[in-house]
PDB file of C-alpha atoms and ligand atoms in Angstrom:
ATOM      1  CA  MET A   1     -10.278  -6.581   9.034  1.00  0.00           C
ATOM      2  CA  ILE A   2      -7.612  -6.998   6.402  1.00  0.00           C
ATOM      3  CA  ASP A   3      -4.276  -5.247   6.841  1.00  0.00           C
ATOM      4  CA  THR A   4      -3.366  -4.242   3.298  1.00  0.00           C
ATOM      5  CA  HIS A   5       0.145  -3.089   4.210  1.00  0.00           C
ATOM      6  CA  CYS A   6       2.234  -4.804   6.852  1.00  0.00           C
ATOM      7  CA  HIS A   7       6.000  -5.381   6.919  1.00  0.00           C
ATOM      8  CA  ILE A   8       5.721  -8.450   9.124  1.00  0.00           C
ATOM      9  CA  ASP A   9       8.874  -9.824   7.469  1.00  0.00           C
ATOM     10  CA  GLU A  10      11.029  -7.055   8.931  1.00  0.00           C
ATOM     11  CA  GLU A  11      13.590  -7.362  11.710  1.00  0.00           C
ATOM     12  CA  ALA A  12      11.310  -5.661  14.262  1.00  0.00           C
ATOM     13  CA  PHE A  13       9.163  -8.814  14.302  1.00  0.00           C
ATOM     14  CA  ALA A  14      12.014 -11.326  14.438  1.00  0.00           C
ATOM     15  CA  PRO A  15      11.724 -12.079  18.176  1.00  0.00           C
ATOM     16  CA  ASP A  16       8.000 -12.894  18.230  1.00  0.00           C
ATOM     17  CA  ARG A  17       6.593 -12.967  14.698  1.00  0.00           C
ATOM     18  CA  GLU A  18       4.545 -16.132  15.199  1.00  0.00           C
ATOM     19  CA  GLU A  19       2.994 -14.849  18.429  1.00  0.00           C
ATOM     20  CA  VAL A  20       2.104 -11.554  16.771  1.00  0.00           C
ATOM     21  CA  ILE A  21       0.350 -13.382  13.939  1.00  0.00           C
ATOM     22  CA  ALA A  22      -1.466 -15.762  16.297  1.00  0.00           C
ATOM     23  CA  ARG A  23      -2.628 -12.854  18.472  1.00  0.00           C
ATOM     24  CA  GLN A  24      -3.932 -10.773  15.596  1.00  0.00           C
ATOM     25  CA  ARG A  25      -5.778 -13.745  14.099  1.00  0.00           C
ATOM     26  CA  ALA A  26      -7.539 -14.213  17.428  1.00  0.00           C
ATOM     27  CA  GLU A  27      -8.392 -10.512  17.441  1.00  0.00           C
ATOM     28  CA  GLY A  28     -10.083 -10.457  14.062  1.00  0.00           C
ATOM     29  CA  VAL A  29      -7.396  -9.665  11.497  1.00  0.00           C
ATOM     30  CA  ALA A  30      -8.489 -11.899   8.615  1.00  0.00           C
ATOM     31  CA  ALA A  31      -5.486 -11.494   6.315  1.00  0.00           C
ATOM     32  CA  MET A  32      -2.527  -9.295   5.555  1.00  0.00           C
ATOM     33  CA  ILE A  33      -0.562  -8.133   2.565  1.00  0.00           C
ATOM     34  CA  VAL A  34       3.199  -8.101   2.970  1.00  0.00           C
ATOM     35  CA  PRO A  35       4.923  -5.718   0.534  1.00  0.00           C
ATOM     36  CA  GLY A  36       8.562  -6.014  -0.416  1.00  0.00           C
ATOM     37  CA  VAL A  37      10.852  -3.027  -0.739  1.00  0.00           C
ATOM     38  CA  ASN A  38      14.098  -4.259  -2.313  1.00  0.00           C
ATOM     39  CA  VAL A  39      16.048  -7.324  -3.470  1.00  0.00           C
ATOM     40  CA  ALA A  40      16.784  -8.458   0.084  1.00  0.00           C
ATOM     41  CA  SER A  41      13.107  -8.529   0.984  1.00  0.00           C
ATOM     42  CA  ILE A  42      12.130 -10.894  -1.859  1.00  0.00           C
ATOM     43  CA  GLU A  43      13.129 -13.851   0.288  1.00  0.00           C
ATOM     44  CA  SER A  44      11.825 -12.549   3.629  1.00  0.00           C
ATOM     45  CA  VAL A  45       8.430 -11.640   2.161  1.00  0.00           C
ATOM     46  CA  LEU A  46       8.008 -14.977   0.381  1.00  0.00           C
ATOM     47  CA  ASP A  47       9.190 -16.948   3.430  1.00  0.00           C
ATOM     48  CA  VAL A  48       6.616 -15.476   5.802  1.00  0.00           C
ATOM     49  CA  CYS A  49       3.861 -15.802   3.198  1.00  0.00           C
ATOM     50  CA  HIS A  50       4.741 -19.443   2.500  1.00  0.00           C
ATOM     51  CA  ALA A  51       4.542 -20.119   6.226  1.00  0.00           C
ATOM     52  CA  HIS A  52       0.994 -18.652   6.307  1.00  0.00           C
ATOM     53  CA  PRO A  53      -0.756 -19.529   3.038  1.00  0.00           C
ATOM     54  CA  GLY A  54      -4.173 -17.948   2.620  1.00  0.00           C
ATOM     55  CA  TYR A  55      -3.337 -15.499   5.390  1.00  0.00           C
ATOM     56  CA  CYS A  56      -0.168 -13.583   4.411  1.00  0.00           C
ATOM     57  CA  PHE A  57      -0.130 -12.471   0.771  1.00  0.00           C
ATOM     58  CA  PRO A  58       3.078 -11.287  -0.906  1.00  0.00           C
ATOM     59  CA  ALA A  59       3.742  -8.195  -3.007  1.00  0.00           C
ATOM     60  CA  LEU A  60       7.146  -7.441  -4.516  1.00  0.00           C
ATOM     61  CA  GLY A  61       8.627  -4.220  -5.810  1.00  0.00           C
ATOM     62  CA  LEU A  62      11.455  -1.698  -5.629  1.00  0.00           C
ATOM     63  CA  HIS A  63      10.719   1.052  -3.103  1.00  0.00           C
ATOM     64  CA  PRO A  64      11.807   4.585  -4.116  1.00  0.00           C
ATOM     65  CA  GLU A  65      14.102   4.895  -1.079  1.00  0.00           C
ATOM     66  CA  ASP A  66      15.934   1.821  -2.357  1.00  0.00           C
ATOM     67  CA  VAL A  67      16.543   3.364  -5.764  1.00  0.00           C
ATOM     68  CA  LYS A  68      20.308   3.938  -5.804  1.00  0.00           C
ATOM     69  CA  GLU A  69      23.107   3.849  -8.361  1.00  0.00           C
ATOM     70  CA  ASN A  70      22.532   0.158  -9.120  1.00  0.00           C
ATOM     71  CA  TRP A  71      18.762   0.477  -9.578  1.00  0.00           C
ATOM     72  CA  ALA A  72      18.665  -1.139 -13.028  1.00  0.00           C
ATOM     73  CA  GLU A  73      20.262  -4.309 -11.710  1.00  0.00           C
ATOM     74  CA  GLN A  74      18.003  -4.359  -8.647  1.00  0.00           C
ATOM     75  CA  LEU A  75      14.917  -3.840 -10.739  1.00  0.00           C
ATOM     76  CA  ASP A  76      15.930  -6.664 -13.025  1.00  0.00           C
ATOM     77  CA  ILE A  77      16.216  -9.126 -10.152  1.00  0.00           C
ATOM     78  CA  ILE A  78      12.891  -8.006  -8.682  1.00  0.00           C
ATOM     79  CA  GLU A  79      11.145  -8.211 -12.036  1.00  0.00           C
ATOM     80  CA  ARG A  80      12.402 -11.746 -12.515  1.00  0.00           C
ATOM     81  CA  ALA A  81      11.146 -12.711  -9.039  1.00  0.00           C
ATOM     82  CA  ILE A  82       7.750 -11.182  -9.793  1.00  0.00           C
ATOM     83  CA  ARG A  83       7.454 -13.171 -13.024  1.00  0.00           C
ATOM     84  CA  THR A  84       8.604 -16.390 -11.341  1.00  0.00           C
ATOM     85  CA  HIS A  85       6.094 -16.004  -8.513  1.00  0.00           C
ATOM     86  CA  ARG A  86       3.312 -14.410 -10.547  1.00  0.00           C
ATOM     87  CA  GLU A  87       0.679 -16.897  -9.384  1.00  0.00           C
ATOM     88  CA  GLU A  88       1.055 -16.130  -5.691  1.00  0.00           C
ATOM     89  CA  ILE A  89       1.868 -12.434  -5.804  1.00  0.00           C
ATOM     90  CA  VAL A  90      -1.141 -10.162  -5.244  1.00  0.00           C
ATOM     91  CA  ALA A  91       0.414  -6.796  -6.147  1.00  0.00           C
ATOM     92  CA  ILE A  92       3.518  -4.940  -7.271  1.00  0.00           C
ATOM     93  CA  GLY A  93       4.701  -2.876  -4.342  1.00  0.00           C
ATOM     94  CA  GLU A  94       5.662  -1.020  -2.654  1.00  0.00           C
ATOM     95  CA  ILE A  95       6.690   1.335  -5.403  1.00  0.00           C
ATOM     96  CA  GLY A  96       6.411   5.071  -5.904  1.00  0.00           C
ATOM     97  CA  LEU A  97       8.292   8.289  -5.256  1.00  0.00           C
ATOM     98  CA  ASP A  98       9.896   9.729  -2.140  1.00  0.00           C
ATOM     99  CA  TYR A  99      11.586  13.133  -2.178  1.00  0.00           C
ATOM    100  CA  TYR A 100      11.668  13.556   1.577  1.00  0.00           C
ATOM    101  CA  TRP A 101      15.200  12.416   2.456  1.00  0.00           C
ATOM    102  CA  ASP A 102      16.993  12.555  -0.819  1.00  0.00           C
ATOM    103  CA  VAL A 103      16.327  13.825  -4.341  1.00  0.00           C
ATOM    104  CA  THR A 104      19.617  12.608  -5.850  1.00  0.00           C
ATOM    105  CA  TYR A 105      17.798   9.821  -7.674  1.00  0.00           C
ATOM    106  CA  LYS A 106      14.625  11.710  -8.446  1.00  0.00           C
ATOM    107  CA  GLU A 107      14.765  10.975 -12.188  1.00  0.00           C
ATOM    108  CA  ALA A 108      15.706   7.365 -11.565  1.00  0.00           C
ATOM    109  CA  GLN A 109      12.831   6.983  -9.105  1.00  0.00           C
ATOM    110  CA  GLN A 110      10.449   8.175 -11.799  1.00  0.00           C
ATOM    111  CA  GLU A 111      11.887   5.769 -14.352  1.00  0.00           C
ATOM    112  CA  VAL A 112      11.700   2.865 -11.893  1.00  0.00           C
ATOM    113  CA  LEU A 113       8.086   3.749 -11.128  1.00  0.00           C
ATOM    114  CA  ARG A 114       7.140   3.911 -14.821  1.00  0.00           C
ATOM    115  CA  ARG A 115       8.728   0.539 -15.534  1.00  0.00           C
ATOM    116  CA  GLN A 116       6.979  -1.116 -12.607  1.00  0.00           C
ATOM    117  CA  LEU A 117       3.639   0.382 -13.667  1.00  0.00           C
ATOM    118  CA  GLU A 118       4.149  -1.116 -17.123  1.00  0.00           C
ATOM    119  CA  LEU A 119       4.944  -4.470 -15.564  1.00  0.00           C
ATOM    120  CA  ALA A 120       1.801  -4.239 -13.421  1.00  0.00           C
ATOM    121  CA  ARG A 121      -0.256  -3.553 -16.492  1.00  0.00           C
ATOM    122  CA  GLU A 122       1.309  -6.415 -18.407  1.00  0.00           C
ATOM    123  CA  LEU A 123       0.841  -8.903 -15.562  1.00  0.00           C
ATOM    124  CA  GLU A 124      -2.586  -7.517 -14.596  1.00  0.00           C
ATOM    125  CA  LEU A 125      -1.542  -6.847 -11.021  1.00  0.00           C
ATOM    126  CA  PRO A 126      -2.565  -3.911  -8.830  1.00  0.00           C
ATOM    127  CA  VAL A 127       0.127  -1.579  -7.454  1.00  0.00           C
ATOM    128  CA  ILE A 128       0.825  -0.418  -3.898  1.00  0.00           C
ATOM    129  CA  LEU A 129       2.036   3.166  -4.068  1.00  0.00           C
ATOM    130  CA  HIS A 130       4.286   5.014  -1.671  1.00  0.00           C
ATOM    131  CA  ASN A 131       4.275   8.787  -1.978  1.00  0.00           C
ATOM    132  CA  ARG A 132       6.160  11.279   0.166  1.00  0.00           C
ATOM    133  CA  GLU A 133       6.677  14.911  -0.818  1.00  0.00           C
ATOM    134  CA  SER A 134       6.105  13.878  -4.415  1.00  0.00           C
ATOM    135  CA  THR A 135       2.354  14.061  -4.980  1.00  0.00           C
ATOM    136  CA  GLU A 136       2.447  16.202  -8.123  1.00  0.00           C
ATOM    137  CA  ASP A 137       4.908  13.916  -9.914  1.00  0.00           C
ATOM    138  CA  ILE A 138       3.334  10.630  -8.881  1.00  0.00           C
ATOM    139  CA  VAL A 139      -0.187  11.700  -9.827  1.00  0.00           C
ATOM    140  CA  ARG A 140       1.070  13.077 -13.153  1.00  0.00           C
ATOM    141  CA  ILE A 141       2.935   9.854 -13.980  1.00  0.00           C
ATOM    142  CA  LEU A 142      -0.164   7.821 -13.178  1.00  0.00           C
ATOM    143  CA  GLU A 143      -2.468  10.101 -15.119  1.00  0.00           C
ATOM    144  CA  ASP A 144      -0.114   9.827 -18.126  1.00  0.00           C
ATOM    145  CA  ALA A 145      -0.133   6.059 -17.798  1.00  0.00           C
ATOM    146  CA  LYS A 146      -3.932   6.007 -17.474  1.00  0.00           C
ATOM    147  CA  ASN A 147      -4.386   8.275 -20.491  1.00  0.00           C
ATOM    148  CA  LYS A 148      -2.586   5.774 -22.688  1.00  0.00           C
ATOM    149  CA  GLU A 149      -5.077   3.058 -21.913  1.00  0.00           C
ATOM    150  CA  SER A 150      -8.397   4.425 -23.181  1.00  0.00           C
ATOM    151  CA  GLY A 151     -10.511   1.607 -24.507  1.00  0.00           C
ATOM    152  CA  ALA A 152      -8.480  -1.064 -22.736  1.00  0.00           C
ATOM    153  CA  GLU A 153     -10.294  -3.927 -21.055  1.00  0.00           C
ATOM    154  CA  VAL A 154     -10.946  -3.355 -17.373  1.00  0.00           C
ATOM    155  CA  THR A 155      -8.520  -6.043 -16.274  1.00  0.00           C
ATOM    156  CA  ARG A 156      -5.788  -4.415 -18.341  1.00  0.00           C
ATOM    157  CA  THR A 157      -6.118  -1.021 -16.702  1.00  0.00           C
ATOM    158  CA  LEU A 158      -3.843   0.128 -13.923  1.00  0.00           C
ATOM    159  CA  ARG A 159      -5.350  -0.226 -10.475  1.00  0.00           C
ATOM    160  CA  GLY A 160      -3.958   0.148  -7.014  1.00  0.00           C
ATOM    161  CA  VAL A 161      -3.806   1.942  -3.725  1.00  0.00           C
ATOM    162  CA  PHE A 162      -2.138   5.081  -2.427  1.00  0.00           C
ATOM    163  CA  HIS A 163      -0.825   3.581   0.758  1.00  0.00           C
ATOM    164  CA  CYS A 164      -0.820   5.665   3.960  1.00  0.00           C
ATOM    165  CA  PHE A 165      -2.812   8.425   2.325  1.00  0.00           C
ATOM    166  CA  ASN A 166      -2.568  11.800   4.030  1.00  0.00           C
ATOM    167  CA  GLY A 167      -3.131  14.312   1.250  1.00  0.00           C
ATOM    168  CA  SER A 168      -5.576  17.059   0.418  1.00  0.00           C
ATOM    169  CA  LYS A 169      -9.152  16.715  -0.750  1.00  0.00           C
ATOM    170  CA  GLU A 170      -8.077  17.761  -4.262  1.00  0.00           C
ATOM    171  CA  THR A 171      -5.398  15.083  -4.412  1.00  0.00           C
ATOM    172  CA  ALA A 172      -7.851  12.483  -3.139  1.00  0.00           C
ATOM    173  CA  GLU A 173     -10.311  13.458  -5.862  1.00  0.00           C
ATOM    174  CA  ARG A 174      -7.673  13.005  -8.585  1.00  0.00           C
ATOM    175  CA  ILE A 175      -6.745   9.611  -7.149  1.00  0.00           C
ATOM    176  CA  LEU A 176     -10.361   8.449  -6.956  1.00  0.00           C
ATOM    177  CA  LYS A 177     -11.011   9.673 -10.487  1.00  0.00           C
ATOM    178  CA  MET A 178      -8.275   7.351 -11.744  1.00  0.00           C
ATOM    179  CA  GLY A 179     -10.043   4.471 -10.002  1.00  0.00           C
ATOM    180  CA  PHE A 180      -7.417   4.073  -7.302  1.00  0.00           C
ATOM    181  CA  TYR A 181      -8.028   3.357  -3.622  1.00  0.00           C
ATOM    182  CA  LEU A 182      -6.892   5.254  -0.538  1.00  0.00           C
ATOM    183  CA  GLY A 183      -5.072   3.283   2.161  1.00  0.00           C
ATOM    184  CA  VAL A 184      -5.939   4.585   5.617  1.00  0.00           C
ATOM    185  CA  GLY A 185      -3.605   3.900   8.515  1.00  0.00           C
ATOM    186  CA  GLY A 186      -2.471   5.173  11.908  1.00  0.00           C
ATOM    187  CA  VAL A 187      -2.006   8.725  10.641  1.00  0.00           C
ATOM    188  CA  LEU A 188      -5.774   9.119  10.820  1.00  0.00           C
ATOM    189  CA  THR A 189      -5.628   8.957  14.612  1.00  0.00           C
ATOM    190  CA  PHE A 190      -2.775  11.453  15.052  1.00  0.00           C
ATOM    191  CA  LYS A 191      -3.457  14.707  16.796  1.00  0.00           C
ATOM    192  CA  ASN A 192      -3.422  17.691  14.407  1.00  0.00           C
ATOM    193  CA  CYS A 193      -3.875  15.421  11.411  1.00  0.00           C
ATOM    194  CA  LYS A 194      -6.423  16.796   8.948  1.00  0.00           C
ATOM    195  CA  LEU A 195      -7.198  13.485   7.284  1.00  0.00           C
ATOM    196  CA  ALA A 196     -10.426  12.766   9.210  1.00  0.00           C
ATOM    197  CA  GLU A 197     -11.696  16.202   8.222  1.00  0.00           C
ATOM    198  CA  THR A 198     -10.653  15.651   4.591  1.00  0.00           C
ATOM    199  CA  LEU A 199     -12.423  12.281   4.401  1.00  0.00           C
ATOM    200  CA  LYS A 200     -15.565  13.716   5.948  1.00  0.00           C
ATOM    201  CA  GLU A 201     -15.669  16.528   3.368  1.00  0.00           C
ATOM    202  CA  LEU A 202     -14.888  14.128   0.569  1.00  0.00           C
ATOM    203  CA  GLN A 203     -17.746  11.870   1.576  1.00  0.00           C
ATOM    204  CA  GLY A 204     -20.089  14.826   1.259  1.00  0.00           C
ATOM    205  CA  LYS A 205     -19.181  15.051  -2.441  1.00  0.00           C
ATOM    206  CA  CYS A 206     -18.686  11.366  -3.050  1.00  0.00           C
ATOM    207  CA  PRO A 207     -21.069   9.210  -0.971  1.00  0.00           C
ATOM    208  CA  MET A 208     -19.530   5.985  -2.279  1.00  0.00           C
ATOM    209  CA  LEU A 209     -16.168   6.918  -0.785  1.00  0.00           C
ATOM    210  CA  ILE A 210     -16.237   3.949   1.584  1.00  0.00           C
ATOM    211  CA  GLU A 211     -16.034   1.629  -1.434  1.00  0.00           C
ATOM    212  CA  ARG A 212     -12.580   3.006  -2.197  1.00  0.00           C
ATOM    213  CA  LEU A 213     -10.978   2.845   1.229  1.00  0.00           C
ATOM    214  CA  LEU A 214      -8.627   0.205   2.598  1.00  0.00           C
ATOM    215  CA  LEU A 215      -7.359  -0.301   6.120  1.00  0.00           C
ATOM    216  CA  GLU A 216      -3.636  -0.753   6.716  1.00  0.00           C
ATOM    217  CA  THR A 217      -0.951  -0.397   9.361  1.00  0.00           C
ATOM    218  CA  ASP A 218       2.463  -0.013   7.660  1.00  0.00           C
ATOM    219  CA  ALA A 219       3.621  -1.978  10.735  1.00  0.00           C
ATOM    220  CA  PRO A 220       6.081  -1.897  12.438  1.00  0.00           C
ATOM    221  CA  TYR A 221       5.754   1.848  11.726  1.00  0.00           C
ATOM    222  CA  MET A 222       2.956   4.376  12.239  1.00  0.00           C
ATOM    223  CA  ALA A 223       1.255   2.917  15.323  1.00  0.00           C
ATOM    224  CA  PRO A 224      -2.103   4.613  15.935  1.00  0.00           C
ATOM    225  CA  VAL A 225      -3.068   6.576  19.026  1.00  0.00           C
ATOM    226  CA  PRO A 226      -3.083   5.423  21.879  1.00  0.00           C
ATOM    227  CA  HIS A 227      -0.037   3.345  20.906  1.00  0.00           C
ATOM    228  CA  ARG A 228       1.876   6.039  19.079  1.00  0.00           C
ATOM    229  CA  GLY A 229       5.626   5.466  19.206  1.00  0.00           C
ATOM    230  CA  GLU A 230       5.287   1.755  19.950  1.00  0.00           C
ATOM    231  CA  ARG A 231       5.881  -1.026  17.449  1.00  0.00           C
ATOM    232  CA  ASN A 232       2.776  -1.215  15.314  1.00  0.00           C
ATOM    233  CA  GLU A 233       0.884  -4.476  14.745  1.00  0.00           C
ATOM    234  CA  SER A 234      -2.090  -5.351  12.561  1.00  0.00           C
ATOM    235  CA  ARG A 235      -4.391  -5.883  15.534  1.00  0.00           C
ATOM    236  CA  LEU A 236      -4.019  -2.184  16.446  1.00  0.00           C
ATOM    237  CA  MET A 237      -5.870  -1.331  13.233  1.00  0.00           C
ATOM    238  CA  THR A 238      -9.005  -1.495  15.348  1.00  0.00           C
ATOM    239  CA  HIS A 239      -8.209   2.066  16.485  1.00  0.00           C
ATOM    240  CA  VAL A 240      -8.039   3.224  12.878  1.00  0.00           C
ATOM    241  CA  ALA A 241     -11.368   1.537  12.132  1.00  0.00           C
ATOM    242  CA  ASP A 242     -12.948   3.360  15.109  1.00  0.00           C
ATOM    243  CA  LYS A 243     -11.690   6.706  13.937  1.00  0.00           C
ATOM    244  CA  LEU A 244     -12.698   6.073  10.335  1.00  0.00           C
ATOM    245  CA  ALA A 245     -16.226   5.108  11.398  1.00  0.00           C
ATOM    246  CA  GLU A 246     -16.451   8.345  13.357  1.00  0.00           C
ATOM    247  CA  ALA A 247     -15.187  10.432  10.406  1.00  0.00           C
ATOM    248  CA  LEU A 248     -17.625   8.841   7.947  1.00  0.00           C
ATOM    249  CA  GLY A 249     -20.555   8.738  10.373  1.00  0.00           C
ATOM    250  CA  VAL A 250     -21.080   4.995   9.948  1.00  0.00           C
ATOM    251  CA  SER A 251     -20.687   2.004  12.281  1.00  0.00           C
ATOM    252  CA  LYS A 252     -17.369   0.296  12.823  1.00  0.00           C
ATOM    253  CA  GLU A 253     -18.909  -2.902  11.418  1.00  0.00           C
ATOM    254  CA  GLU A 254     -19.686  -1.090   8.184  1.00  0.00           C
ATOM    255  CA  VAL A 255     -16.126   0.181   7.951  1.00  0.00           C
ATOM    256  CA  ILE A 256     -14.709  -3.287   8.530  1.00  0.00           C
ATOM    257  CA  GLY A 257     -17.185  -4.924   6.147  1.00  0.00           C
ATOM    258  CA  ALA A 258     -16.568  -2.455   3.331  1.00  0.00           C
ATOM    259  CA  THR A 259     -12.783  -2.278   3.626  1.00  0.00           C
ATOM    260  CA  THR A 260     -12.506  -6.077   3.815  1.00  0.00           C
ATOM    261  CA  LYS A 261     -14.599  -6.425   0.678  1.00  0.00           C
ATOM    262  CA  ASN A 262     -12.547  -3.733  -1.081  1.00  0.00           C
ATOM    263  CA  ALA A 263      -9.265  -5.434  -0.187  1.00  0.00           C
ATOM    264  CA  LYS A 264     -10.468  -8.815  -1.451  1.00  0.00           C
ATOM    265  CA  GLN A 265     -11.655  -7.218  -4.655  1.00  0.00           C
ATOM    266  CA  LEU A 266      -8.587  -5.110  -5.433  1.00  0.00           C
ATOM    267  CA  PHE A 267      -6.030  -7.808  -4.607  1.00  0.00           C
ATOM    268  CA  ASN A 268      -8.144 -10.765  -5.651  1.00  0.00           C
ATOM    269  CA  LEU A 269      -7.593 -12.482  -2.305  1.00  0.00           C
ATOM    270  CA  ILE A 270      -8.793 -15.938  -1.518  1.00  0.00           C
ATOM    271  CA  THR A 271      -8.492 -16.005   2.248  1.00  0.00           C
ATOM    272  CA  ILE A 272      -8.777 -19.038   4.465  1.00  0.00           C
TER     273      ILE A 272
HETATM  274 ZN1   ZN B 301       5.489   0.296   3.718  1.00  0.00          ZN
END
């Protein structure tokens, strides 16, 4: 299993980070991607990844919730860090839109997203997208960006993942049509969540769906059932893999095999 979205650099893991990583390695987590969210996380993300080369892979970006008055300055610093560390960074993220808590910086969020998409295209890096209460805008911005690239070489086209996907079948179809992946995490196991149903229906129309799915945790957040409410860890992804296998009607081994392959392909990972 590869955890394509884990904030192992965050404070929640400060007391026992090394034990958590050792435990999950023993339990079959082959690698993890550690996305940054703001200027402060540039250092924490790179530090943990440098301590675990070939196992923890860094992504850097400006998260929409961190888009405030001084966004231009912040973005500048992050862009410089991305260029400096281009060779080791596997994605730009996490970036996107979030209208859930605050829409004060809605326009700025969109501008920050557009600029980071352009950077991703220029540097030929995939993007890790965060989307909350903003599906219409984020899909439209991506579709606009994709429309501009007709005829471009494959490596120069925008690619990426909608992390923590929990949208409708229609949204999923638009995302897949653009060539993007869906990141599946703990939400899938939540009671009353329609995602398993959505994926099952989607697979009926699109049998190759499994080739566009990634496993993730968003740890320390979003722990799957039966650990809901606890601190999440990559090793708990096994519960998501179980549930995904059930939804798609395939074995857990197939889910793990396919999602691992997808992650290596999208992020160009050379794992140890
Ligand atoms: Zn995240």
